[in-house]
Coordinates of C-alpha atoms in Angstrom, one line a residue:
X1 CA 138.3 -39.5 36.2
X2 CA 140.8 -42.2 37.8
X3 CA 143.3 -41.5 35.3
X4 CA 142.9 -37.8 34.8
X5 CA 143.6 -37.9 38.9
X6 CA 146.2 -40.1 38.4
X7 CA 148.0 -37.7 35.4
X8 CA 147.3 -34.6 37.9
X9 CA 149.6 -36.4 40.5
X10 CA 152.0 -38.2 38.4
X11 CA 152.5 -33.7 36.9
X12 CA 152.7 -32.4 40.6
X13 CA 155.2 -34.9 41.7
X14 CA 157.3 -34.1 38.5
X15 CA 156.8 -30.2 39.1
X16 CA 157.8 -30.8 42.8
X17 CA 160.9 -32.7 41.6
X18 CA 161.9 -30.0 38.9
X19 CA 161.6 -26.8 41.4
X20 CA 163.7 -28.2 44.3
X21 CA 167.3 -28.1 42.8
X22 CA 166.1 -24.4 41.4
X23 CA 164.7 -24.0 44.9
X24 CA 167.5 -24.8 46.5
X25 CA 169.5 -22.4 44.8
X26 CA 167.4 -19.7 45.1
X27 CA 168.5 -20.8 48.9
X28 CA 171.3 -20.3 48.3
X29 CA 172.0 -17.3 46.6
X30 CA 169.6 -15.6 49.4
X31 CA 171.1 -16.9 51.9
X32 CA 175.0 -16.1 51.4
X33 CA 173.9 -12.5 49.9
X34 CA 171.0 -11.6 52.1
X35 CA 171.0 -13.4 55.3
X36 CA 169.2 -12.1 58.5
X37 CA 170.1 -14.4 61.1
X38 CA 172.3 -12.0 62.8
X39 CA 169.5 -9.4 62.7
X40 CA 167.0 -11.7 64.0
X41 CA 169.2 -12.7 66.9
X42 CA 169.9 -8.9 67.4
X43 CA 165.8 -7.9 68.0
X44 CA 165.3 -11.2 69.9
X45 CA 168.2 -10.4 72.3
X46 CA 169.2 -6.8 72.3
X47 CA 166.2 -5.0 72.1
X48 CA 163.7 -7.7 73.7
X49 CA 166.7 -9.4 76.1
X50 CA 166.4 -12.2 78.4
X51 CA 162.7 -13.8 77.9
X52 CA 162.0 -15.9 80.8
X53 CA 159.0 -18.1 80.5
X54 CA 156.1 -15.9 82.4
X55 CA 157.8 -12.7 81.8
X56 CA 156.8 -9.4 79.8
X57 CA 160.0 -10.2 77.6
X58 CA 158.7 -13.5 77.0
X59 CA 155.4 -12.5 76.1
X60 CA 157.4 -10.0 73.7
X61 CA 159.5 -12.5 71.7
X62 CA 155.9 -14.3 71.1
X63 CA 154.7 -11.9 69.8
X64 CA 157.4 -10.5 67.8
X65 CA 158.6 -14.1 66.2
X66 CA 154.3 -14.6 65.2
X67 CA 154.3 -11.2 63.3
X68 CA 157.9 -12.0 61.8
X69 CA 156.6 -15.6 60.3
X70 CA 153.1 -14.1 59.1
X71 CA 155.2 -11.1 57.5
X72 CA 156.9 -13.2 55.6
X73 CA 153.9 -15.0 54.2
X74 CA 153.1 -18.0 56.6
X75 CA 150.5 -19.4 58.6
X76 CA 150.7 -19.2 62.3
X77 CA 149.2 -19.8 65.5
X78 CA 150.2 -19.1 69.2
X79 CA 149.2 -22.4 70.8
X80 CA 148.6 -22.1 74.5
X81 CA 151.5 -24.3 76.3
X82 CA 150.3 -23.7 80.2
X83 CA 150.4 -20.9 83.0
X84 CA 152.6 -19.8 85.1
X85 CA 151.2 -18.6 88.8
X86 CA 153.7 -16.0 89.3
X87 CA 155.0 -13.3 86.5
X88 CA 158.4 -12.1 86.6
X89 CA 160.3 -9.1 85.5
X90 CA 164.0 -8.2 86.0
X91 CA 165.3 -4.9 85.9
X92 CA 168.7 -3.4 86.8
X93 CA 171.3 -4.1 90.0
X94 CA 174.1 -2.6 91.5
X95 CA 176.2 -3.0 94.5
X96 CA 178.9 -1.5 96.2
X97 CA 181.3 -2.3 99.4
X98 CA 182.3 0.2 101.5
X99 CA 184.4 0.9 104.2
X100 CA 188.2 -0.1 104.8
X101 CA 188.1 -0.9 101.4
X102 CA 185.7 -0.1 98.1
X103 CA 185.1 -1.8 95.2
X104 CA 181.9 -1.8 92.6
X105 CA 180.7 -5.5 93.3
X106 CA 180.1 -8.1 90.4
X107 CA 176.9 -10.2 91.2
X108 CA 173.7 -11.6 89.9
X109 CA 170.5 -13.2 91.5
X110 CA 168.4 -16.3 90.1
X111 CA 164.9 -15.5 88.2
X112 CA 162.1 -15.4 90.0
X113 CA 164.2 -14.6 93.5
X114 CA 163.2 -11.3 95.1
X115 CA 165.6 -8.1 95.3
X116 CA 165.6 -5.2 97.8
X117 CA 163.6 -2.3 99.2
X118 CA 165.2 0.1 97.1
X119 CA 168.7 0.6 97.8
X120 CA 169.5 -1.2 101.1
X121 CA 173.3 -1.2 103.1
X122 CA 174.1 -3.1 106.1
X123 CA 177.4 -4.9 107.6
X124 CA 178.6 -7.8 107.0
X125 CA 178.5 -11.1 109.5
X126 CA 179.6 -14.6 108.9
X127 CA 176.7 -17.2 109.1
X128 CA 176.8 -18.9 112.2
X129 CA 177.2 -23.0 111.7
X130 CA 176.1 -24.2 115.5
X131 CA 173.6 -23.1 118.2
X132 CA 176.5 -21.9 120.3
X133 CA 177.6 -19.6 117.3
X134 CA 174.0 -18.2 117.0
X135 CA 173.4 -17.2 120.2
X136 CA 176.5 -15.2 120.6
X137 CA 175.8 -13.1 117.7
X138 CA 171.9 -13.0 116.6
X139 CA 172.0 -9.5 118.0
X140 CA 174.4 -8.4 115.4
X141 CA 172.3 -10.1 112.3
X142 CA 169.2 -7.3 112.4
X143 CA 170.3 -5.2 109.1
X144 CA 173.2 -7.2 108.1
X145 CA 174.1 -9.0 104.9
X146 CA 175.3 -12.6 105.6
X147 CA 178.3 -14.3 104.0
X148 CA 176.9 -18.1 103.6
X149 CA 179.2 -20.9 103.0
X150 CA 179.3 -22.9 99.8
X151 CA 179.9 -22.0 96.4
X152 CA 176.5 -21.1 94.5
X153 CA 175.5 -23.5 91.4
X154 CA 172.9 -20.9 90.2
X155 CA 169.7 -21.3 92.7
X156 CA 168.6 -19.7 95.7
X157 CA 168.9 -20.8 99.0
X158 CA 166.3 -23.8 99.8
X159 CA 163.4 -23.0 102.0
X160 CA 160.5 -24.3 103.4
X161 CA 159.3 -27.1 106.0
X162 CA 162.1 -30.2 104.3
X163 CA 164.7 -27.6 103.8
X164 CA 164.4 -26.4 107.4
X165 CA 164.3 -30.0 108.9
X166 CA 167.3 -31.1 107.4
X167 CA 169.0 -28.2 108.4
X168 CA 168.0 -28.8 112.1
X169 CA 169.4 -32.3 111.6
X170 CA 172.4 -30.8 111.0
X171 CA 172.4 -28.0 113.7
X172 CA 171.8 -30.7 116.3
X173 CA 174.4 -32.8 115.0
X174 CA 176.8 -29.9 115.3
X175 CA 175.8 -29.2 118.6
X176 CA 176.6 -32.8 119.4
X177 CA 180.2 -32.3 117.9
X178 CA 180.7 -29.2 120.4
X179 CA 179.4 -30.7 123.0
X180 CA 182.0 -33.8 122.4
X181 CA 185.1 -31.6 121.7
X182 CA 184.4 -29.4 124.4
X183 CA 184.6 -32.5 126.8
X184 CA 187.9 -33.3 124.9
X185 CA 189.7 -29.7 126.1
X186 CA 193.1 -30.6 127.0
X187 CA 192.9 -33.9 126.8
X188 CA 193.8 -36.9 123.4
X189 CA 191.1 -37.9 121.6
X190 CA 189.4 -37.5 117.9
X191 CA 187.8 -34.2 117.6
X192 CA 184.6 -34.7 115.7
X193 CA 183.8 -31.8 112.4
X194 CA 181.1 -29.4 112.1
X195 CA 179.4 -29.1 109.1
X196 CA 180.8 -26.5 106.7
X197 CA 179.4 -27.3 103.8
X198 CA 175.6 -26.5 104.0
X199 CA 174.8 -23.0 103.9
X200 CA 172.1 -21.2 106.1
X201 CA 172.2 -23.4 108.8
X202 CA 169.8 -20.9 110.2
X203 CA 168.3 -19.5 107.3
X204 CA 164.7 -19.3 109.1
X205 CA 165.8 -18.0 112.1
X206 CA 167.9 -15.2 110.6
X207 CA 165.1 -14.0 108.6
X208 CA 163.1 -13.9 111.9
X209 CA 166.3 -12.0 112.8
X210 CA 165.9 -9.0 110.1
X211 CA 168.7 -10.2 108.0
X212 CA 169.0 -8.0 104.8
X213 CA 169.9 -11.1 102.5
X214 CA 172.2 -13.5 101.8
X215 CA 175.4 -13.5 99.9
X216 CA 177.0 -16.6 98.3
X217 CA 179.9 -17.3 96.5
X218 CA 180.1 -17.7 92.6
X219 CA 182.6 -19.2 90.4
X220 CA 183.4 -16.5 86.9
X221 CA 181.4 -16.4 84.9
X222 CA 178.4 -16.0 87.7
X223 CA 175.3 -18.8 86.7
X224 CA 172.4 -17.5 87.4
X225 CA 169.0 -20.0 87.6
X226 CA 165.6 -19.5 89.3
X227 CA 164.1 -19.9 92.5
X228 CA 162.6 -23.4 92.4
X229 CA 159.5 -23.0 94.9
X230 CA 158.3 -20.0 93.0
X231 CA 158.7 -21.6 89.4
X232 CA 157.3 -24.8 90.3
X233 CA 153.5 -23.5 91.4
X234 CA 154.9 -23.6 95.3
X235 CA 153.6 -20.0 96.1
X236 CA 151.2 -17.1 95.6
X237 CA 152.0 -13.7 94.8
X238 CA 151.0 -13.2 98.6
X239 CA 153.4 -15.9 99.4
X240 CA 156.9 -14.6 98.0
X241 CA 160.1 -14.5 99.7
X242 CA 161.1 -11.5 101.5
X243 CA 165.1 -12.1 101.7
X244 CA 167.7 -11.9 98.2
X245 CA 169.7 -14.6 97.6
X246 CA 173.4 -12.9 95.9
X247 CA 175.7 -14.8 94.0
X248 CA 178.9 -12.9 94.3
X249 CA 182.0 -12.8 92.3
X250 CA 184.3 -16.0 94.5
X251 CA 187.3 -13.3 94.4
X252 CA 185.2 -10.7 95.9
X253 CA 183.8 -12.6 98.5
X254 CA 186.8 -14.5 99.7
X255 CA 188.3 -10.8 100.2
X256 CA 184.6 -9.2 102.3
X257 CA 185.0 -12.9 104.1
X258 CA 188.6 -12.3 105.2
X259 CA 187.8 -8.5 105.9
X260 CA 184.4 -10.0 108.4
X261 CA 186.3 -12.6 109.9
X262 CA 189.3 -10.0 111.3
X263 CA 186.3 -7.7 112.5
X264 CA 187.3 -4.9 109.9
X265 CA 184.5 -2.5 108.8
X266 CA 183.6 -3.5 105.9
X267 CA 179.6 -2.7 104.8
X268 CA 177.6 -3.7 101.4
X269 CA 175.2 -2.0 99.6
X270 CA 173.0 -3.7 96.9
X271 CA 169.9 -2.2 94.8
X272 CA 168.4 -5.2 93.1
X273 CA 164.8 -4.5 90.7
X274 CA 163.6 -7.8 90.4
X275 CA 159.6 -7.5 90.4
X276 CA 156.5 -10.0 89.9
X277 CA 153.3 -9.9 89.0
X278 CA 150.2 -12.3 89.5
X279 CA 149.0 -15.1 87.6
X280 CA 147.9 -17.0 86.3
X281 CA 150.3 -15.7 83.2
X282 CA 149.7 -17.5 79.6
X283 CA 153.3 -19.2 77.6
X284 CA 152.4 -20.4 74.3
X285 CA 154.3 -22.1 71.6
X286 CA 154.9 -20.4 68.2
X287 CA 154.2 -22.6 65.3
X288 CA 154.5 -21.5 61.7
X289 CA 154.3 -23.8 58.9
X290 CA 154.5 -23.6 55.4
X291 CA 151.7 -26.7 53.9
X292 CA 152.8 -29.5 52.0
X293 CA 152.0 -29.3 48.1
X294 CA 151.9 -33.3 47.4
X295 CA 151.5 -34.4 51.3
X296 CA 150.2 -32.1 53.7
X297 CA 149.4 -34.2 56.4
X298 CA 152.8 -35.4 56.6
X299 CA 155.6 -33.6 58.4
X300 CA 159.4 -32.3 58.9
X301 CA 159.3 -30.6 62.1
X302 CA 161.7 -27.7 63.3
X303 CA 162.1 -25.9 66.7
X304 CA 164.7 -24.2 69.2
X305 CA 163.0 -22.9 72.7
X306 CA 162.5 -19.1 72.7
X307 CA 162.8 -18.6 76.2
X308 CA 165.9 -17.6 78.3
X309 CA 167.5 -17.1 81.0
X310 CA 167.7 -12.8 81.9
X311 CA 171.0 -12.5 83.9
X312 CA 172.2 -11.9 80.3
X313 CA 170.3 -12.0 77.1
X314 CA 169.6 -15.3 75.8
X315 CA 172.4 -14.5 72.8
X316 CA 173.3 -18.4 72.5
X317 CA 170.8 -20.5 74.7
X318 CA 168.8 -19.8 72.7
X319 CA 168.9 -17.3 70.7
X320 CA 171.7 -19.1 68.6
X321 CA 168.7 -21.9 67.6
X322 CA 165.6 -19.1 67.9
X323 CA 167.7 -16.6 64.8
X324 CA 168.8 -19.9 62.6
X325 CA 165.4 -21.5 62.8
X326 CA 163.7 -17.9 61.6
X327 CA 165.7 -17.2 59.4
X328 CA 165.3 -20.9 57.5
X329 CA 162.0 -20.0 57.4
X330 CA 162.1 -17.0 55.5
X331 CA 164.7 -18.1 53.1
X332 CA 162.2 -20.9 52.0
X333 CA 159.1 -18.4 51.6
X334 CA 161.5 -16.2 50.3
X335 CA 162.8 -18.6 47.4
X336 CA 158.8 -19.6 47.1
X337 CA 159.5 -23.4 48.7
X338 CA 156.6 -25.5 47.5
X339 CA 157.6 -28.6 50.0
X340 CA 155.7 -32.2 49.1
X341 CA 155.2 -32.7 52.8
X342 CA 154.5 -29.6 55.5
X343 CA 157.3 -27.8 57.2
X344 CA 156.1 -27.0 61.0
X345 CA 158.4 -24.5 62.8
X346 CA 157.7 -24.4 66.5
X347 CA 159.5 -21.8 68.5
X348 CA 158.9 -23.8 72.5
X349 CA 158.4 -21.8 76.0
X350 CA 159.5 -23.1 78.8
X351 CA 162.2 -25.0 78.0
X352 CA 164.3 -23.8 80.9
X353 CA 162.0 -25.0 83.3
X354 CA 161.5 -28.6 82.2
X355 CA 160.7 -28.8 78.5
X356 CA 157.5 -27.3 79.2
X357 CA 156.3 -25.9 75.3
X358 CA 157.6 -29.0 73.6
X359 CA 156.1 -31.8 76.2
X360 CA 152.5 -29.7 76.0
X361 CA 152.6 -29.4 71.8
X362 CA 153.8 -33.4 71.4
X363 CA 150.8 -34.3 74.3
X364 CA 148.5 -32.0 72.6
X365 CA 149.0 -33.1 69.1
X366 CA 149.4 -36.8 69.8
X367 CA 147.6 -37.7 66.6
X368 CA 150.3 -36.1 64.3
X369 CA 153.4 -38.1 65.5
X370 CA 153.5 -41.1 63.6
X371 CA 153.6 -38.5 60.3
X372 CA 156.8 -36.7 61.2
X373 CA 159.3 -37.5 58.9
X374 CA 162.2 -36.2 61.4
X375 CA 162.1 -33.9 64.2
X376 CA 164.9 -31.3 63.9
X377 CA 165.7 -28.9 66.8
X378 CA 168.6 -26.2 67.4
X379 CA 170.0 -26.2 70.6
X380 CA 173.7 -26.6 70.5
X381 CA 175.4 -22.9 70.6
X382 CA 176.1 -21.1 67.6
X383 CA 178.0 -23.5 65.4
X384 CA 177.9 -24.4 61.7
X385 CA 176.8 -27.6 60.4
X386 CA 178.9 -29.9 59.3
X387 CA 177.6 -33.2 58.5
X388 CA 174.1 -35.8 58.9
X389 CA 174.0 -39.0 59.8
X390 CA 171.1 -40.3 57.9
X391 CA 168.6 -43.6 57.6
X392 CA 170.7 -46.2 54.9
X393 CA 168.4 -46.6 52.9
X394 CA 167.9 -42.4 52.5
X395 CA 172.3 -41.7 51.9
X396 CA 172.4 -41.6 48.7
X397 CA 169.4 -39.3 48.0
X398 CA 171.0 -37.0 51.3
X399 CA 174.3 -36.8 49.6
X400 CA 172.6 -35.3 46.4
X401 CA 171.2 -32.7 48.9
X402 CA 174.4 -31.8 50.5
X403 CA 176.0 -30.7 47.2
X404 CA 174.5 -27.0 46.9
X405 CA 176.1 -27.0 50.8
X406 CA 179.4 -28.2 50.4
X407 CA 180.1 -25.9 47.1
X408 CA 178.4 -22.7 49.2
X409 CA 180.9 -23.5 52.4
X410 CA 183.6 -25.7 51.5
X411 CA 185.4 -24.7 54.2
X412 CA 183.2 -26.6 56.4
X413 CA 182.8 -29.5 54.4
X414 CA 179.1 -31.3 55.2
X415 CA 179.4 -35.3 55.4
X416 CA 176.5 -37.9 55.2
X417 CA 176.9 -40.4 57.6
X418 CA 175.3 -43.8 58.3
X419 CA 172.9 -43.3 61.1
X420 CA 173.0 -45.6 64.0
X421 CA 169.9 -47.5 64.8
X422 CA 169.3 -47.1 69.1
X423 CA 166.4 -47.7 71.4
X424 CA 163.8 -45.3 71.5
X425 CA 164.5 -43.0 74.7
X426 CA 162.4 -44.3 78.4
X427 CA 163.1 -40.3 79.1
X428 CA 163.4 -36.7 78.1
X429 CA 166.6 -35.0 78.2
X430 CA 168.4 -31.8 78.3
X431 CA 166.4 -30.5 74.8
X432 CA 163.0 -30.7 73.4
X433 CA 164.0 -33.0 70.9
X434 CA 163.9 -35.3 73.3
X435 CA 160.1 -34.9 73.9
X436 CA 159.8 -36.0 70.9
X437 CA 162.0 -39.0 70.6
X438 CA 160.5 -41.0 73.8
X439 CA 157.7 -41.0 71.8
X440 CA 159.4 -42.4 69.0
X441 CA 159.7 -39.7 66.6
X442 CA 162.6 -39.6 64.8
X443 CA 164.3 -36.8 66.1
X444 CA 168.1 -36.4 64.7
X445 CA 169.8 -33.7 64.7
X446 CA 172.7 -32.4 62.2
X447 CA 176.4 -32.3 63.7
X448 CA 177.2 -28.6 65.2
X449 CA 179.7 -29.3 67.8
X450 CA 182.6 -28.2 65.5
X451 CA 184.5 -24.8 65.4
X452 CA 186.8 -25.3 61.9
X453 CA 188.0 -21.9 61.8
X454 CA 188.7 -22.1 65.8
X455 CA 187.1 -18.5 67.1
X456 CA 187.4 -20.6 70.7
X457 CA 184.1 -21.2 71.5
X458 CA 183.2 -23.0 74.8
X459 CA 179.8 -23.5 75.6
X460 CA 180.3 -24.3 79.1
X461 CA 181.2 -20.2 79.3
X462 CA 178.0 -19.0 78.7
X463 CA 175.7 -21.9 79.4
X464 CA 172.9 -20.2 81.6
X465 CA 175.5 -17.6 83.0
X466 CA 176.0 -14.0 82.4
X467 CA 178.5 -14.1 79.3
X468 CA 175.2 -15.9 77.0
X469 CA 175.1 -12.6 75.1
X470 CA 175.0 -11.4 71.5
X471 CA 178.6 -11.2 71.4
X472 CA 179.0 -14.8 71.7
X473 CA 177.0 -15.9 68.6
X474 CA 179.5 -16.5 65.5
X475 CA 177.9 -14.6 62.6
X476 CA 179.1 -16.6 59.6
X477 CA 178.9 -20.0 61.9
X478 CA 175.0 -18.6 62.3
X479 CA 174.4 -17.7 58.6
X480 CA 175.8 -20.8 57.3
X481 CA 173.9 -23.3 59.8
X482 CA 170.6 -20.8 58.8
X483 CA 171.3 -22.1 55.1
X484 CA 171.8 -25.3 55.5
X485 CA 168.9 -26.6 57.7
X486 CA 166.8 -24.6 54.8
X487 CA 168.2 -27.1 52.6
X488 CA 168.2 -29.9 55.1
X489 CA 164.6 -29.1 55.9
X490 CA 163.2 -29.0 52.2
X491 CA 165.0 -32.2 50.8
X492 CA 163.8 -33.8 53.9
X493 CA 160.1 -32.8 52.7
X494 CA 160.8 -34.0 49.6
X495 CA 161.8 -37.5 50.0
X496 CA 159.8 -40.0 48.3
X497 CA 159.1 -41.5 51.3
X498 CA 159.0 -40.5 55.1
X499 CA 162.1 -41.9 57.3
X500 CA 162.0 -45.4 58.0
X501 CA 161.6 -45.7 61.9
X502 CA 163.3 -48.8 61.9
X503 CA 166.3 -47.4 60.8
X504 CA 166.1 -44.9 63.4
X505 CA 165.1 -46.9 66.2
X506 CA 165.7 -50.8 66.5
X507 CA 162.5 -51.1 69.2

């Protein structure tokens, strides 16, 4: 019996070893004349559209990406990740000024920040930055929209009990300046600055006040975050704010500033649909895998975060990882991959709000860490890949399964490199590969920070602002990165061994 279990093994390992080049060009040949990545990233993004984490849209693209990986033949599961205590949905905005002059305003407002009563206009004042200031004018702020000072960086306006003490620091320490230059009227001395730079001063006590809302400057093109005290389990659906927070267009609102400041009639009018719901609302992660054939308890890991941003679509961040991961998937099941080790795809929630999916699967599967082989993750904008750095002792076998690649796309060329040994991460960074690698999993990640046929692409553009649409993902950049981690994916299952962590990580 030893030795018949011995021949059964010794016939796999041979059959596993004879399918993958055949396998890999079955990749291939799918892949360059039948690729779906851009069609993927066109019903994640234009007809689902921006998915933040505890929205109906995000609940969507869960479902949607589960019935895509079971059609195409794999097993999957929607793993609970946490709950959020607030939903959110976001649907359309306008606004308009009015008066002297007229012009269709170009805004946004942060996730999970309130919008108006229905269509809601008002004049225009210019916060006040000192006691003094406030007093002379409170009667004017009832039904007004307020120009604050500051340029936005994508959040609303900080409330609550340390937002409002600081700010009274500051009031009282302008008050102190007044009081001291005041003294100084015709007279030679140094004049001491108010604060400019903090906006709402008197945030509270223009609310009190009847304010319609704030408005902000924004630098093109407009970021857009979230509010943080609703996101972060600060409030009740009882609790939320009452006042927008409006990040306008900087050209636009240095013009209604000027316009306010010389007492000209200028007015505002914004309708802004942003609706919640009550939790507590359910996120899970979507994990697909395909099992291993020779060693199933052993694993190559792949992921990209499905949730988004919704002042635009999630086209690139990420729906630029999201389509490429998908699509990898289906070209193995579609070329019948029979992997040695098991192929997990995880699409992560709540990456956007702290690498919420990836930190809940890697606590809740704990057990599983010291058998991933390497962690892969897409999360870099929609380039092609063009090159690995690899464990030494693996080169020579990763250069055998970069061939198929480099004849498909020789354009891009594809380069094995000598990976690096560095010291495992103390903490997580700005991807959920990260999550992974402070736990010492190996988590490298193929190079995709070049553009070789230059179509311009800055990811600093679209990063969490309004331009991260469907437009900005590179279609053959997308279809060639969806056949290569395919490839990537099932040599790395296929090793003879599982990466060395000490070439990865020197402690």
């Amino acid at each position: 019996m030893k030795h018949l279990f011995t021949t059964l093994t010794l016939l796999l390992a041979t059959a596993v070893a004879v399918a993958q080049p055949n396998t890999a060009r079955r990749i291939v040949e799918l892949g360059t004349t039948d690729n779906q990545t851009m069609h993927h990233l066109d019903m994640l993004v234009n007809r689902i559209g921006g998915r933040p984490t505890g929205s109906a849209a995000g609940e969507t693209a869960e479902q949607w990406a589960a019935d895509c990986f079971r059609r195409w033949g794999l097993e999957v599961d929607l793993e609970p990740a946490g709950e959020m205590r607030l939903g959110f949905n976001r649907a359309g905005w306008w606004g308009h000024q009015s008066g002297e002059e007229s012009a269709t305003l170009h805004f946004a407002t942060p996730s999970y920040s309130v919008g108006t009563r229905g269509p809601q206009k008002g004049h225009v004042v210019v916060e006040p930055r000192s006691q003094r200031q406030f007093d002379r004018m409170k009667g004017r702020l009832k039904g007004a929209w307020v120009l604050v000072n500051g340029t936005s960086a994508g959040w609303t306006l900080a409330r609550g009990e340390k937002a409002a003490a600081q700010r009274r620091a500051i009031i009282e320490a302008n008050a102190e300046a007044e009081k001291h230059n005041y003294a100084l009227r015709g007279k030679e001395g140094e004049r001491k600055p108010l604060d400019e730079k903090t906006p709402a001063l008197f945030y509270d006590e223009m609310v009190q006040a009847g304010v319609l809302g704030f408005v902000q400057a924004a630098k093109l093109p407009i970021r857009a975050l979230y509010d943080t005290t609703a996101v972060r389990g600060g409030i009740d659906f009882d609790q939320l704010p009452t006042t927008p927070t409006i990040l306008l267009s900087e050209e636009q609102y240095n013009r209604i500033r000027t316009l306010a400041e010389q007492r000209r009639d200028v007015e505002l009018e914004f309708d802004i649909r942003n609706h919640f719901r009550p939790g507590p609302i359910p996120y899970h992660n979507v994990v697909a895998r395909i099992e291993g054939a020779k060693y199933p308890d052993e694993y190559v890991v792949v992921g990209a975060h499905l949730d988004s941003y919704d002042v635009a679509t999630g086209g690139v961040d990420c729906g630029s990882g999201v389509s490429v991961v998908m699509e990898a998937a289906r070209l193995l099941a579609a070329a019948e991959a029979k992997p040695a080790r098991t192929i997990l795809f995880i699409l992560y929630a709540g990456e956007e709000f702290g690498l919420w999916g990836s930190s809940a699967w890697v606590e809740q599967h704990e057990e599983l860490l010291p058998k991933i082989s390497n962690l892969f993750n897409r999360d870099g904008g929609p380039m092609p890949y063009t090159g690995f750095s690899v464990p030494r002792s693996l080169v020579k076998q990763y250069e055998k399964l970069a061939e198929p690649l480099r004849e498909c796309y020789p354009d891009y060329g594809f380069t094995i490199d000598t990976l690096r040994t560095r010291k495992v991460p103390t903490r997580t960074g700005g991807t959920d590969a990260s999550s992974f690698a402070v736990k010492g999993v190996p988590a490298v990640q193929m190079n995709e920070w070049n553009d070789p046929k230059g179509y311009g692409f800055d990811y600093g553009e679209i990063w969490h602002t309004e331009r991260d649409t469907y437009r900005k993902s590179i279609p053959e950049y997308q279809e060639q990165a969806s056949v290569a981690m395919a490839l990537m994916l099932l040599g790395t299952a296929n090793l003879d061994q599982m990466w060395p962590r000490e070439e990865v990580y020197n402690e």
